[in-house]
Short mmCIF file of C-alpha atoms in Angstrom, two decimals:
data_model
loop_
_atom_site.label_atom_id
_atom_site.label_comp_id
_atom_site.label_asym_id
_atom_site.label_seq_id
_atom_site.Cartn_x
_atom_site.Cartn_y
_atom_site.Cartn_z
CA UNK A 1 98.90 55.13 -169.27
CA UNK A 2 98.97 51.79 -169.28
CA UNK A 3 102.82 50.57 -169.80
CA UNK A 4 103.97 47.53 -171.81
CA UNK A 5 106.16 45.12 -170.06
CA UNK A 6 109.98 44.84 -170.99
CA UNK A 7 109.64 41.62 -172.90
CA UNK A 8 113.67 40.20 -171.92
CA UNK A 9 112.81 41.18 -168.49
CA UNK A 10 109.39 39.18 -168.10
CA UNK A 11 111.85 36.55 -169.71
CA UNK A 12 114.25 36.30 -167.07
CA UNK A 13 111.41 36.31 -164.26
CA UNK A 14 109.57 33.34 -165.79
CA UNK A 15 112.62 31.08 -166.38
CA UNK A 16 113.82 31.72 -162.78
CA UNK A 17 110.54 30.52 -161.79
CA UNK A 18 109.92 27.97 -164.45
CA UNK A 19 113.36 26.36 -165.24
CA UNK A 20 113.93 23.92 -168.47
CA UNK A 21 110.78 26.13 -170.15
CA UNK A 22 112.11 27.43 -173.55
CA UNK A 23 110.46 31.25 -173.88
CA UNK A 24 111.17 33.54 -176.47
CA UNK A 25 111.35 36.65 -175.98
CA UNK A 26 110.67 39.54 -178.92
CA UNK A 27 110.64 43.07 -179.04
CA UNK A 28 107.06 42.52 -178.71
CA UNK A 29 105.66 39.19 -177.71
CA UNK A 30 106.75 36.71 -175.82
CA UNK A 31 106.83 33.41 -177.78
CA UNK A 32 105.89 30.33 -175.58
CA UNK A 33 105.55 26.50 -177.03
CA UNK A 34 102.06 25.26 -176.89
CA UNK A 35 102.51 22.52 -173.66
CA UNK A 36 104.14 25.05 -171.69
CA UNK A 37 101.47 27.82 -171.97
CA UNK A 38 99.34 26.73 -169.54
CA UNK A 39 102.32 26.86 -166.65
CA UNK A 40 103.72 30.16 -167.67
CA UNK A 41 99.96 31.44 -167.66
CA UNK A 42 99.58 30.35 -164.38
CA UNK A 43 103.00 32.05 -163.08
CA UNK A 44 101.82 35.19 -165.39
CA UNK A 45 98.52 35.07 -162.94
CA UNK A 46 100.16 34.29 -159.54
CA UNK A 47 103.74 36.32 -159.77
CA UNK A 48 103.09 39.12 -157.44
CA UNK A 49 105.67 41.27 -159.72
CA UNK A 50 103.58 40.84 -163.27
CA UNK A 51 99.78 39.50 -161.98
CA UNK A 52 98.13 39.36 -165.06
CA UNK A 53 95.04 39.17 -163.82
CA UNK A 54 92.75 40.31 -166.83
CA UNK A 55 92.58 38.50 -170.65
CA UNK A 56 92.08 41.26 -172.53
CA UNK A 57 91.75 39.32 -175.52
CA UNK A 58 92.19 35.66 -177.13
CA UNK A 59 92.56 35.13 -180.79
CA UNK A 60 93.91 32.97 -183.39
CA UNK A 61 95.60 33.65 -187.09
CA UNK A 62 96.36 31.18 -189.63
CA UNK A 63 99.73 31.69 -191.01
CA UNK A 64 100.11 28.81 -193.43
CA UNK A 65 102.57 26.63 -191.77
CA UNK A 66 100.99 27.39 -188.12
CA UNK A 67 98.50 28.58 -186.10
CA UNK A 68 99.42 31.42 -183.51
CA UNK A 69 97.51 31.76 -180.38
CA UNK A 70 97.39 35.63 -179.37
CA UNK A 71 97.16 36.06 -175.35
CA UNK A 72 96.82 39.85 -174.93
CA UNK A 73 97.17 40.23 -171.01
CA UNK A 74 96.69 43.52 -168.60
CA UNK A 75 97.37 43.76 -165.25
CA UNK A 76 95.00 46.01 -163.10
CA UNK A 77 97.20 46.28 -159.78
CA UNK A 78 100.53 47.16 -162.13
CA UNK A 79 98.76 48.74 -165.05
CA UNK A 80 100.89 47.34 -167.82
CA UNK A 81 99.87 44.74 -170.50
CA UNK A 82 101.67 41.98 -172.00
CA UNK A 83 101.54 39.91 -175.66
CA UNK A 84 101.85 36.27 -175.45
CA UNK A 85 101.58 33.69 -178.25
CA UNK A 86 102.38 30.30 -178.91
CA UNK A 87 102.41 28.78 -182.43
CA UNK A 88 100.64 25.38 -182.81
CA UNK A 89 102.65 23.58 -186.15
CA UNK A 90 100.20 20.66 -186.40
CA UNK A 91 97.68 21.88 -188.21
CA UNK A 92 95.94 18.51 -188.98
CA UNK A 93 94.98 18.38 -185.31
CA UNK A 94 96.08 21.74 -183.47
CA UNK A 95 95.56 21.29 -179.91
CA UNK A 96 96.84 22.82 -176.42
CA UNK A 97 95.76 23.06 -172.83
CA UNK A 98 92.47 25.73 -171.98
CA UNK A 99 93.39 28.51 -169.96
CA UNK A 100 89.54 28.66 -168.66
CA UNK A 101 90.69 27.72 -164.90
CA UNK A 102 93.14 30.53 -164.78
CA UNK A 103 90.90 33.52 -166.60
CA UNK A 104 86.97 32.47 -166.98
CA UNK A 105 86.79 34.84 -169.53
CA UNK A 106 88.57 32.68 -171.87
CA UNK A 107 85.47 30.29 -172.67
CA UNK A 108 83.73 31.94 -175.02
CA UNK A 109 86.59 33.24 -176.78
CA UNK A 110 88.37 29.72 -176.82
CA UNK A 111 84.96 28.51 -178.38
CA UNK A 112 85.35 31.00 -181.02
CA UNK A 113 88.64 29.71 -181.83
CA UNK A 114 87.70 25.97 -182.14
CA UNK A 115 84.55 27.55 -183.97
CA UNK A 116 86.67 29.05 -186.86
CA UNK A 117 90.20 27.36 -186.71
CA UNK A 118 89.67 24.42 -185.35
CA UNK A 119 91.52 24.34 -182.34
CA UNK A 120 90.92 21.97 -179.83
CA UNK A 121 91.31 23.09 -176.07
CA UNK A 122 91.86 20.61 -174.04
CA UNK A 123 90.11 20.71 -170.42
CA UNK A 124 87.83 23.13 -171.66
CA UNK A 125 84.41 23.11 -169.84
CA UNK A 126 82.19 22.91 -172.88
CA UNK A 127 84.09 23.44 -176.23
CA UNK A 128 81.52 23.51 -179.40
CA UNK A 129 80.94 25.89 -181.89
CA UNK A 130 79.59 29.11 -180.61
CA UNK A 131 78.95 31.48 -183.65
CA UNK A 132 78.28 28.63 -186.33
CA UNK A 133 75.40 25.88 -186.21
CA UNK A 134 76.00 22.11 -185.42
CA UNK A 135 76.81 20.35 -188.62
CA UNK A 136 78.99 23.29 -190.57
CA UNK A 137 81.92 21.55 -192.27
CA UNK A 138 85.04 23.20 -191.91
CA UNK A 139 86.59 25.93 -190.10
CA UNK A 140 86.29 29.04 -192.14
CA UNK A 141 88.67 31.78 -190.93
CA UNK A 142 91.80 28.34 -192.13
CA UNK A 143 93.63 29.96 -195.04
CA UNK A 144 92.55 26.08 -196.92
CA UNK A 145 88.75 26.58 -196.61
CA UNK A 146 86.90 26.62 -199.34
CA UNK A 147 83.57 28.22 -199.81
CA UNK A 148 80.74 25.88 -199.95
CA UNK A 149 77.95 27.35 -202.13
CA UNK B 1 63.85 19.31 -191.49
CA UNK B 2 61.92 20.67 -189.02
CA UNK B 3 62.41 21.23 -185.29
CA UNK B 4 61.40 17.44 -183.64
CA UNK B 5 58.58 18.07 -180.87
CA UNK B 6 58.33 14.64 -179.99
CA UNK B 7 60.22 15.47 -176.47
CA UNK B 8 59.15 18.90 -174.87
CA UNK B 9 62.20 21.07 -175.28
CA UNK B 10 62.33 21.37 -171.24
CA UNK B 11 63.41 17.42 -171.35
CA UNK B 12 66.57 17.88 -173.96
CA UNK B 13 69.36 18.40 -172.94
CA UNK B 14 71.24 21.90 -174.40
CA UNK B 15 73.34 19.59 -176.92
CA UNK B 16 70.41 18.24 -178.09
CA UNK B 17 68.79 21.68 -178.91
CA UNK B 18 71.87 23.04 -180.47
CA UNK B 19 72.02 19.48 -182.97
CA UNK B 20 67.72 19.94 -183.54
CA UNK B 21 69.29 23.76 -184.54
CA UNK B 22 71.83 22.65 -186.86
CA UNK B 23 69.69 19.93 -188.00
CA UNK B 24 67.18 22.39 -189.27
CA UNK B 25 70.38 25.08 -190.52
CA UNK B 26 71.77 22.97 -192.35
CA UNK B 27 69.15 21.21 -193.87
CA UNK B 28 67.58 24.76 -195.12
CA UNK B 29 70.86 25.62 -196.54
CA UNK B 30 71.12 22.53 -198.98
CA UNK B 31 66.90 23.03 -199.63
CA UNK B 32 67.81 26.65 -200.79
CA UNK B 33 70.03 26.98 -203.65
CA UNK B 34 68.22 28.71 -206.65
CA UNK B 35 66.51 31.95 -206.26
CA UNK B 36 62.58 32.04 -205.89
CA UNK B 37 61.29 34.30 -209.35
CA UNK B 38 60.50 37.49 -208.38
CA UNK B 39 56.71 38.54 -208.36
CA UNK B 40 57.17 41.57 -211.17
CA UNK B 41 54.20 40.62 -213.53
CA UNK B 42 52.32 43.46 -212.11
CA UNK B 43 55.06 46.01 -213.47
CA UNK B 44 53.16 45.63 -216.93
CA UNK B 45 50.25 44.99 -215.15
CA UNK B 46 46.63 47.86 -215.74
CA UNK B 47 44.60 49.53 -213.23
CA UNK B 48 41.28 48.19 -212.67
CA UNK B 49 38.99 49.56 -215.26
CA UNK B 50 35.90 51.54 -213.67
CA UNK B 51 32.17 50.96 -213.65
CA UNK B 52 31.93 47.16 -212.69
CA UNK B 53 30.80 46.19 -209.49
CA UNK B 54 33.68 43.49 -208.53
CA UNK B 55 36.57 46.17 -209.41
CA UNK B 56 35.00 48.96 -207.20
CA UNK B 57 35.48 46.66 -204.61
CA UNK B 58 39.00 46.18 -205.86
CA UNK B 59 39.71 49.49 -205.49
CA UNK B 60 37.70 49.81 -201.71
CA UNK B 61 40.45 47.17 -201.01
CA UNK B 62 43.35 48.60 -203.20
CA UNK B 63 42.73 52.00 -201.40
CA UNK B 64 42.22 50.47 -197.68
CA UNK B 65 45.95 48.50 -198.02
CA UNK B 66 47.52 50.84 -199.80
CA UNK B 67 46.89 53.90 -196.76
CA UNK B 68 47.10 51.43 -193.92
CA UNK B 69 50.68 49.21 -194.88
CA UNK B 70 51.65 47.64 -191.52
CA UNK B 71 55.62 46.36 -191.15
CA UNK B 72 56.91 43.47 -189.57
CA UNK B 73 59.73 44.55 -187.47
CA UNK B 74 62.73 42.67 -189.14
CA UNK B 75 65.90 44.88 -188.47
CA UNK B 76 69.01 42.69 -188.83
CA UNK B 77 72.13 44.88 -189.39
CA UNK B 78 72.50 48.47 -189.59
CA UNK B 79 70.64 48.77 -192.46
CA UNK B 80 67.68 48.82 -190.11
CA UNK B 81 69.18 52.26 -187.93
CA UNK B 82 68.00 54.00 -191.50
CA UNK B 83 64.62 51.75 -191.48
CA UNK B 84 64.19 53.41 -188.23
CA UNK B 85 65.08 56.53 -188.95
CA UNK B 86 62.68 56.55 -191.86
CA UNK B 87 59.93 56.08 -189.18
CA UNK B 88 61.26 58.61 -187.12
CA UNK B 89 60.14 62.49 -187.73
CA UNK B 90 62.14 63.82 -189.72
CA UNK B 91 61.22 61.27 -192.64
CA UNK B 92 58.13 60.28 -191.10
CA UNK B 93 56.63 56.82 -192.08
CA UNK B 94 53.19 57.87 -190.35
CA UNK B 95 52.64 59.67 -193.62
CA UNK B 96 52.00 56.60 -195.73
CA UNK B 97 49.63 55.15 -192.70
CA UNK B 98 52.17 52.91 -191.71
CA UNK B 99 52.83 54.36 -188.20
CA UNK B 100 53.37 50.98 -186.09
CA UNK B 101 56.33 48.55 -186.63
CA UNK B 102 53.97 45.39 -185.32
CA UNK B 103 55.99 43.05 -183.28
CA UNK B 104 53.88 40.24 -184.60
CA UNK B 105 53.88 38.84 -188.29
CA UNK B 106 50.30 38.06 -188.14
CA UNK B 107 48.83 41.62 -188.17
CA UNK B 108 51.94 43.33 -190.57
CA UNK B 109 51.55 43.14 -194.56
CA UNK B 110 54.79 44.00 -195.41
CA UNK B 111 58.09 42.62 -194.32
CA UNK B 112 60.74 45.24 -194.96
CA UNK B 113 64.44 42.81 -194.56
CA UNK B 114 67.30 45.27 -193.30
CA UNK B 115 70.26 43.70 -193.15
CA UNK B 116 72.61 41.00 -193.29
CA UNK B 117 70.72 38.04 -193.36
CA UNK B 118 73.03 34.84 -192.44
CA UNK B 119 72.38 31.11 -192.85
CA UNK B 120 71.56 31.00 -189.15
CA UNK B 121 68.98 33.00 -188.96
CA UNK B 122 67.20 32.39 -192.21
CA UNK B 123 64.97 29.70 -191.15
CA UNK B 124 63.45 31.79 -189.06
CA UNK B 125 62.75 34.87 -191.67
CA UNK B 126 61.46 32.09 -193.61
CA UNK B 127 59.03 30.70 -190.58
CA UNK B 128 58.23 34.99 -189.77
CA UNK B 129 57.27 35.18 -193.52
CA UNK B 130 54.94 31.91 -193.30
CA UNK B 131 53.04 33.12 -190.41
CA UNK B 132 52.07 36.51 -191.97
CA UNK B 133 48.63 36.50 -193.46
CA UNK B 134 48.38 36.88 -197.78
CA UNK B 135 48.30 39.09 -199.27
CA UNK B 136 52.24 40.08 -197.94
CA UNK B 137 54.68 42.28 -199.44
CA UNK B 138 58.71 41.72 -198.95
CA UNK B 139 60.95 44.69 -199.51
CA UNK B 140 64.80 43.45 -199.71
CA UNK B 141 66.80 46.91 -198.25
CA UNK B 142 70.47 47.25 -198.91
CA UNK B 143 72.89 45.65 -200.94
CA UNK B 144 73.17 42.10 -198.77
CA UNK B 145 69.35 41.79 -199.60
CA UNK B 146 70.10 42.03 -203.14
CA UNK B 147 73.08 39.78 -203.90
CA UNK B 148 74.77 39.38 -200.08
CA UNK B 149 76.77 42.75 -201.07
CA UNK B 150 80.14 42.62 -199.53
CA UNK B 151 79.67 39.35 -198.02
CA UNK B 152 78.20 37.47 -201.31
CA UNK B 153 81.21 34.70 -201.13
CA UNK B 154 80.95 34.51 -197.01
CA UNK B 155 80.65 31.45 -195.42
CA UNK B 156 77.58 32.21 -193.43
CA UNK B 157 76.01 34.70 -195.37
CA UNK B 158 72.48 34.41 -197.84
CA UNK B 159 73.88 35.78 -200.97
CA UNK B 160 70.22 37.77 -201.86
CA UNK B 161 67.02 37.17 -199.81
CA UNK B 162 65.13 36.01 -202.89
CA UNK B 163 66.93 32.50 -202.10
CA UNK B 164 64.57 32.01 -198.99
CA UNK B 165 61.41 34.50 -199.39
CA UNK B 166 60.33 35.97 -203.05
CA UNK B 167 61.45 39.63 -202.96
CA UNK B 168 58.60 42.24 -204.40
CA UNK B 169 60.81 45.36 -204.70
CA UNK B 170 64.60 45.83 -203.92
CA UNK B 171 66.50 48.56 -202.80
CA UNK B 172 70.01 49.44 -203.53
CA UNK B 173 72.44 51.02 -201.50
CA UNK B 174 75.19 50.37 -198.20
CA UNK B 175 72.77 51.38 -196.66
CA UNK B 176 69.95 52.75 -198.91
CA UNK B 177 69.09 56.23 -197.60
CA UNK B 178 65.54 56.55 -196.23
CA UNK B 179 64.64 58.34 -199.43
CA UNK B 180 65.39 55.46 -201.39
CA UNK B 181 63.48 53.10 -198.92
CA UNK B 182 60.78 55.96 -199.05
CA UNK B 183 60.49 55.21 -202.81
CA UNK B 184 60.61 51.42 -202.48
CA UNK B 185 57.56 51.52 -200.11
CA UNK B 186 56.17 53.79 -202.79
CA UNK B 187 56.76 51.24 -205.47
CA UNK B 188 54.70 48.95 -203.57
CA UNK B 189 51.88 51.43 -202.92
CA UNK B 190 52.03 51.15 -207.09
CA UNK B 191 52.02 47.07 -206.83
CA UNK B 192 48.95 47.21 -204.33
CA UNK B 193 46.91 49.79 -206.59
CA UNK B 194 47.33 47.08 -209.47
CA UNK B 195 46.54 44.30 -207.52
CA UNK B 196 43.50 42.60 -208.54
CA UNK B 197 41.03 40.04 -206.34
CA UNK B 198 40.48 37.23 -208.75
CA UNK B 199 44.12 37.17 -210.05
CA UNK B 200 47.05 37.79 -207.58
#
């Protein structure tokens, strides 16, 4: 079965690698600032101890006074997974680095994010909205939007 | 709005498309905000009386449509697995003479909506229900036909189909079994035996 990394442990491997990074580490996530996540995804990818090498999932949630950014990682050669978020407290213009270069799979689902939060990725290779049409006001899955019609 | 052909669509550029697309989305969604009336007056409505020349025809026609009702394949959620299973053999659609699902709008009659119908795609229901010849029949199936159901307050979601085509005969249910749907298409056997050639 697929085991879940020991959370403090992953801790102390990244900040030997990455020192002067701030990471929090829970009982079950790892808590990253948004302008480090793109570094500590890269080390996630290229330490030969964790090699995260599959993004099982991407997501988003509005909690009012931020939006979290949900990294749900596996690693085929180790078979163990790993939750990483990052909380993004501007919510007037929420923004952090695309992780596209390190897992391709991450375009569509970092569309879908700027499609219904309004997140902008930066370095992304094409971010628009993906599920929605040109021209919808809003982002609807925000805890403020309000229902047109 | 309608889709600008003034540059052949090989010669825009995939931005350009997707603004063209939500051009036309957008516009349809302001143009459609009150419900078209439904088409009922034939509930009240008599048979054609026997003996005069012009309403034998009628019912040459009447008969002919009613045993021959071709569908428009227009599945759009999973209300559409029991649409299928209706024509399947256990229910058996062939028994009302409606054995084919035509893939093309011009040779169906009948446009049975199965779904969850959302903003995006309802220009295109609308264009499907345009290019089907009269007379046409639209069957609403499941409870996002008839008021959006669960999504009603959605963001992307018609609340009720009669807001983009007028609905003849709705049919209740999350989904509607196929003996419900089997007694919808019945109900507009009844419509099409009261329909008459001068007045429609």
């Amino acid at each position: 079965m697929t085991a879940v990394l020991d959370y403090p442990q992953l801790k102390a491997a990244l900040s030997k690698e990455l020192p002067g990074i701030e990471i929090q580490a829970d009982g079950s996530f790892l808590l990253v600032s948004p302008e480090d996540m793109h570094k500590v995804c890269e080390r996630l990818t290229s330490l030969p101890s964790i090699q995260m090498d599959y993004l099982t999932n991407l997501t988003a949630a509005d909690y009012s006074e931020y939006i979290e950014i949900i990294f749900h990682l596996n690693s085929i050669t180790h078979n163990t997974s790993a939750t990483v978020k990052t909380r993004l407290t501007d919510k007037k213009n929420p923004k952090m680095a695309s992780v596209v270069d390190i897992w391709r799979g991450a375009e569509l689902q970092e569309r879908e994010i700027y499609d219904l939060f309004g997140v902008f990725f930066e370095n992304h290779i094409g971010l628009k909205r993906i599920f929605l049409w040109e021209g919808f006001e809003g982002y609807p899955l925000r805890k403020d939007f309000v229902n047109g019609h | 709005m309608e889709l600008n052909f003034e540059k052949p669509l090989s010669l825009l550029t995939l931005d350009e498309i997707d603004q063209q697309e939500g051009g036309v989305i957008q516009s349809f969604r302001t143009g459609h905000t009150s419900p078209y009336p439904d088409p009922a007056d034939w509930l009240n409505g008599e048979e054609p009386p026997p003996g005069v020349f012009i309403t034998s025809v009628e019912k040459v026609l009447n008969w002919s449509r009613h045993y021959s009702l071709w569908p428009v394949m227009f599945g759009l959620a999973c209300c559409a697995i029991e649409m299928m299973c209706m024509a399947a053999s256990r229910w058996d659609l062939a028994r009302f003479g409606m054995d084919i699902f035509r893939a093309s709008p011009r040779q169906a009659d009948l446009m049975i909506v199965a779904g969850t119908l959302t903003w995006k795609m309802a220009p295109w229901l609308k264009r499907i229900y345009d290019q089907m010849p009269e007379p046409k029949w639209v069957l609403a199936m499941g409870a996002c036909g008839t008021s959006g159901g669960l999504f009603r307050d959605s963001y992307s979601v018609v609340p009720g189909f009669n807001l983009v085509v007028p609905v003849d005969v709705y049919v209740p249910g999350c989904p509607p079994r196929p003996e419900a749907l089997m007694r919808a298409i019945m109900d507009i056997h009844e419509k099409i035996d009261k329909t008459r050639i001068l007045k429609r």
